[in-house]
Short mmCIF file of C-alpha atoms and ligand atoms in Angstrom, two decimals:
data_model
loop_
_atom_site.label_atom_id
_atom_site.label_comp_id
_atom_site.label_asym_id
_atom_site.label_seq_id
_atom_site.Cartn_x
_atom_site.Cartn_y
_atom_site.Cartn_z
CA MET A 190 37.83 -234.25 -167.00
CA LEU A 191 36.65 -236.69 -164.37
CA THR A 192 38.56 -237.21 -161.16
CA ASP A 193 38.06 -239.59 -158.27
CA PRO A 194 36.88 -237.53 -155.26
CA ALA A 195 39.02 -239.47 -152.77
CA TRP A 196 42.16 -239.12 -154.88
CA SER A 197 41.58 -235.44 -155.57
CA VAL A 198 42.43 -234.59 -151.96
CA VAL A 199 45.58 -236.74 -151.75
CA PRO A 200 48.64 -234.44 -151.51
CA GLY A 201 51.15 -235.01 -154.28
CA LEU A 202 48.77 -236.99 -156.50
CA VAL A 203 47.32 -235.69 -159.75
CA HIS A 204 45.13 -237.73 -162.10
CA GLY A 205 42.21 -237.50 -164.47
CA PHE A 206 40.08 -239.10 -167.13
CA PHE A 207 39.63 -236.67 -170.03
CA ASP A 208 36.70 -236.75 -172.46
CA ARG A 209 36.89 -236.19 -176.21
CA HIS A 210 36.21 -232.46 -175.94
CA ASP A 211 39.30 -232.14 -173.76
CA CYS A 212 41.28 -233.99 -176.43
CA ARG A 213 40.35 -232.12 -179.61
CA GLU A 214 42.15 -232.97 -182.87
CA PRO A 215 44.91 -232.73 -183.81
CA VAL A 216 45.83 -234.28 -180.52
CA ASP A 217 49.03 -233.34 -178.81
CA TRP A 218 48.75 -235.45 -175.67
CA PRO A 219 51.27 -233.61 -173.47
CA GLY A 220 49.52 -230.43 -174.68
CA VAL A 221 46.21 -231.76 -173.34
CA LEU A 222 47.85 -232.11 -169.93
CA ALA A 223 49.44 -228.67 -170.13
CA ARG A 224 46.10 -227.03 -171.06
CA HIS A 225 44.66 -228.50 -167.89
CA GLY A 226 47.43 -227.17 -165.70
CA VAL A 227 49.47 -230.37 -165.55
CA GLY A 228 52.85 -229.29 -166.84
CA LEU A 229 54.49 -232.70 -166.75
CA PRO A 230 56.04 -234.88 -169.43
CA LEU A 231 53.83 -237.79 -170.43
CA ALA A 232 54.97 -241.42 -170.73
CA ARG A 233 52.55 -243.23 -172.98
CA PRO A 234 53.20 -246.61 -174.65
CA ARG A 235 52.14 -247.83 -178.08
CA GLN A 236 49.05 -249.80 -177.07
CA VAL A 237 48.60 -253.21 -178.61
CA HIS A 238 45.75 -254.84 -176.60
CA GLY A 239 48.24 -257.03 -174.77
CA ALA A 240 49.34 -257.55 -171.19
CA THR A 241 52.81 -256.01 -171.19
CA VAL A 242 53.48 -253.70 -168.26
CA LEU A 243 56.30 -251.17 -168.65
CA LEU A 244 58.17 -249.14 -166.09
CA VAL A 245 58.07 -245.44 -166.87
CA ASP A 246 61.77 -245.24 -167.71
CA GLU A 247 61.35 -248.01 -170.31
CA VAL A 248 58.80 -246.02 -172.31
CA THR A 249 60.01 -244.61 -175.62
CA ALA A 250 57.99 -243.51 -178.64
CA SER A 251 58.03 -247.07 -179.94
CA SER A 252 57.60 -249.10 -176.73
CA GLU A 253 54.67 -251.47 -176.98
CA GLY A 254 52.66 -252.10 -173.86
CA ASP A 255 49.26 -251.56 -172.29
CA ALA A 256 50.24 -250.43 -168.81
CA VAL A 257 52.88 -248.07 -167.39
CA VAL A 258 54.02 -247.93 -163.77
CA ALA A 259 55.89 -244.94 -162.30
CA THR A 260 57.70 -244.79 -158.97
CA ARG A 261 59.12 -241.33 -159.37
CA SER A 262 57.52 -237.91 -159.36
CA GLY A 263 57.58 -235.39 -162.16
CA VAL A 264 56.26 -237.58 -164.96
CA ALA A 265 52.69 -238.53 -165.85
CA VAL A 266 51.81 -242.00 -167.08
CA GLY A 267 48.88 -242.22 -169.46
CA ILE A 268 46.91 -244.30 -171.89
CA ILE A 269 44.30 -243.44 -174.52
CA THR A 270 40.96 -245.15 -175.06
CA ALA A 271 37.75 -245.06 -177.06
CA ASP A 272 35.50 -247.72 -175.41
CA CYS A 273 38.21 -249.82 -173.74
CA ALA A 274 38.51 -249.31 -169.99
CA PRO A 275 41.06 -246.78 -168.69
CA VAL A 276 42.28 -247.97 -165.29
CA LEU A 277 44.39 -245.91 -162.86
CA LEU A 278 46.15 -247.31 -159.81
CA ARG A 279 48.01 -245.92 -156.82
CA ASP A 280 49.35 -247.30 -153.58
CA ARG A 281 48.24 -245.75 -150.31
CA CYS A 282 51.82 -244.99 -149.28
CA GLY A 283 52.17 -242.70 -152.30
CA ARG A 284 55.13 -244.53 -153.79
CA ALA A 285 53.83 -245.58 -157.18
CA VAL A 286 51.10 -245.01 -159.75
CA ALA A 287 50.02 -246.81 -162.91
CA ALA A 288 47.83 -246.32 -165.96
CA VAL A 289 46.33 -249.34 -167.73
CA HIS A 290 44.52 -249.76 -171.05
CA ALA A 291 42.09 -252.65 -170.58
CA GLY A 292 40.04 -253.79 -173.53
CA TRP A 293 38.65 -257.29 -173.44
CA ARG A 294 41.75 -258.82 -175.01
CA GLY A 295 44.19 -257.18 -172.62
CA ALA A 296 41.92 -257.82 -169.64
CA ALA A 297 41.54 -261.49 -170.60
CA ALA A 298 45.33 -261.67 -171.02
CA GLY A 299 45.81 -260.39 -167.46
CA VAL A 300 46.97 -256.80 -167.94
CA VAL A 301 45.12 -255.53 -164.86
CA GLN A 302 46.53 -258.17 -162.50
CA ARG A 303 50.00 -257.77 -163.97
CA ALA A 304 49.97 -254.00 -163.49
CA LEU A 305 48.72 -254.43 -159.93
CA ALA A 306 51.48 -256.96 -159.19
CA MET A 307 54.19 -254.76 -160.71
CA LEU A 308 52.99 -251.69 -158.83
CA SER A 309 52.91 -253.57 -155.50
CA ARG A 310 56.37 -254.94 -156.12
CA VAL A 311 58.06 -251.68 -157.04
CA ALA A 312 56.25 -249.79 -154.28
CA GLY A 313 57.09 -252.51 -151.77
CA VAL A 314 53.50 -252.79 -150.56
CA GLU A 315 50.83 -255.50 -150.40
CA ALA A 316 48.19 -255.51 -153.12
CA ALA A 317 45.71 -254.56 -150.38
CA GLN A 318 47.43 -251.15 -150.25
CA VAL A 319 46.62 -250.49 -153.90
CA GLU A 320 43.56 -248.54 -154.98
CA VAL A 321 42.06 -248.90 -158.45
CA VAL A 322 39.76 -246.52 -160.33
CA VAL A 323 38.09 -247.66 -163.55
CA GLY A 324 37.04 -244.81 -165.83
CA PRO A 325 34.55 -244.32 -168.66
CA ALA A 326 34.26 -247.25 -171.07
CA VAL A 327 31.62 -248.94 -173.18
CA GLY A 328 28.89 -250.23 -170.84
CA ALA A 329 26.85 -253.42 -170.70
CA CYS A 330 24.01 -251.36 -172.24
CA CYS A 331 25.90 -251.21 -175.55
CA TYR A 332 28.67 -253.79 -175.60
CA GLU A 333 27.52 -256.90 -177.42
CA VAL A 334 30.10 -259.66 -177.71
CA GLY A 335 30.27 -263.21 -178.99
CA ASP A 336 30.91 -266.34 -177.02
CA GLU A 337 34.64 -266.15 -177.84
CA VAL A 338 34.96 -263.25 -175.37
CA ARG A 339 33.26 -265.16 -172.57
CA ARG A 340 35.40 -268.19 -173.35
CA ALA A 341 38.61 -266.10 -173.35
CA PHE A 342 37.93 -265.01 -169.78
CA ALA A 343 36.73 -268.45 -168.70
CA ALA A 344 39.92 -270.02 -170.10
CA ARG A 345 42.02 -267.90 -167.74
CA GLY A 346 40.25 -269.46 -164.78
CA GLY A 347 40.66 -268.15 -161.27
CA THR A 348 38.03 -265.45 -161.30
CA GLU A 349 34.35 -266.12 -161.92
CA LEU A 350 33.19 -263.48 -164.40
CA GLY A 351 29.95 -265.08 -165.57
CA PHE A 352 28.03 -262.25 -163.89
CA ALA A 353 29.51 -259.79 -166.42
CA PHE A 354 27.88 -261.57 -169.39
CA THR A 355 24.13 -261.20 -169.91
CA PRO A 356 22.82 -263.51 -172.65
CA ARG A 357 21.01 -261.83 -175.53
CA ARG A 358 19.90 -264.16 -178.31
CA ASP A 359 23.08 -266.05 -179.28
CA ARG A 360 25.33 -263.25 -178.01
CA PHE A 361 26.12 -261.54 -174.70
CA MET A 362 25.96 -258.00 -173.34
CA PHE A 363 29.32 -257.62 -171.62
CA ASP A 364 30.08 -255.39 -168.64
CA LEU A 365 33.79 -254.80 -169.26
CA ARG A 366 34.21 -252.38 -166.38
CA ALA A 367 32.62 -254.76 -163.89
CA ALA A 368 34.88 -257.55 -165.19
CA VAL A 369 37.97 -255.35 -164.83
CA GLY A 370 36.92 -254.38 -161.32
CA ALA A 371 36.35 -258.01 -160.36
CA LEU A 372 39.77 -258.99 -161.69
CA ALA A 373 41.42 -256.24 -159.64
CA GLN A 374 39.46 -257.26 -156.55
CA ALA A 375 40.36 -260.92 -157.01
CA ALA A 376 44.02 -259.92 -157.34
CA GLY A 377 43.80 -258.35 -153.89
CA ALA A 378 43.29 -254.63 -154.59
CA GLY A 379 42.34 -252.72 -151.45
CA ALA A 380 39.65 -250.65 -153.18
CA VAL A 381 38.04 -250.59 -156.60
CA ARG A 382 35.90 -247.66 -157.70
CA HIS A 383 34.16 -246.82 -160.97
CA LEU A 384 33.76 -243.39 -162.57
CA GLY A 385 31.78 -242.03 -165.47
CA PRO A 386 29.25 -243.09 -168.07
CA CYS A 387 29.17 -245.52 -170.98
CA THR A 388 31.33 -244.04 -173.74
CA MET A 389 28.97 -245.25 -176.45
CA CYS A 390 25.84 -243.74 -174.84
CA ASP A 391 27.49 -240.44 -173.91
CA ALA A 392 28.50 -238.32 -176.90
CA SER A 393 31.05 -236.45 -174.76
CA TYR A 394 33.29 -239.48 -175.14
CA ALA A 395 35.09 -240.94 -178.12
CA SER A 396 33.58 -244.33 -178.94
CA TYR A 397 35.12 -246.62 -181.49
CA ARG A 398 32.02 -248.80 -181.58
CA ARG A 399 29.78 -245.78 -182.20
CA ASP A 400 31.97 -243.75 -184.58
CA GLY A 401 34.31 -246.31 -186.11
CA ALA A 402 37.71 -245.29 -187.42
CA ALA A 403 36.76 -241.60 -187.17
CA ALA A 404 36.42 -241.83 -183.40
CA GLY A 405 39.05 -239.87 -181.54
CA ARG A 406 40.60 -241.03 -178.32
CA GLN A 407 40.58 -239.71 -174.76
CA LEU A 408 43.54 -239.57 -172.43
CA SER A 409 43.59 -240.82 -168.86
CA PHE A 410 46.65 -240.10 -166.71
CA ILE A 411 48.10 -240.20 -163.22
CA ALA A 412 51.27 -238.75 -161.69
CA LEU A 413 53.12 -238.16 -158.46
CA ARG A 414 53.90 -234.46 -158.16
ZN1 LIG B 1294 25.77 -247.58 -173.39
#
């Protein structure tokens, strides 16, 4: 499990980005937390590559969304990934946390900015008080995309993300994590940090692009104690 060094020393905050060995099949996600000493219930939405942000008390087994925000302690919010970017957020006053699943579709649809806005609102803080950590995801070394991905981000306007697309023949190598970080920064986040390797290069991580439908998933979570 990877943790952000700065967050690891914050009293009352617990978080982590698991790898696929931590999440062995058959996966019981709250059990993964419990095995790692985090005995908290887990609120996890049905992820649909969209931009819906849920509050923790809205999450049921069937709630669809790609981000969950919690303002109370005693419950972990989490998402699962296998190449998409797991993104965790907290405000510096310790009032709220969020977990975001950001693949290219959700990121292009604004899930990162929406989660940041919701967290700032419910915590009652400026976006500049929010810190963002982007975990292991497919890297620009491995992530080849077509022009439709570049156009999807360009169509949203506002944030210049051309730097995240390196042309290769008639396609692009896309740096999803850098794009996600830039979107958070442009939305006013006070700090954006990146953790971990490319999930496709590093066999410790589940990678949908490497292993197809047989790929597992890894959990990322955050909670106020
Ligand atoms: Zn790679």
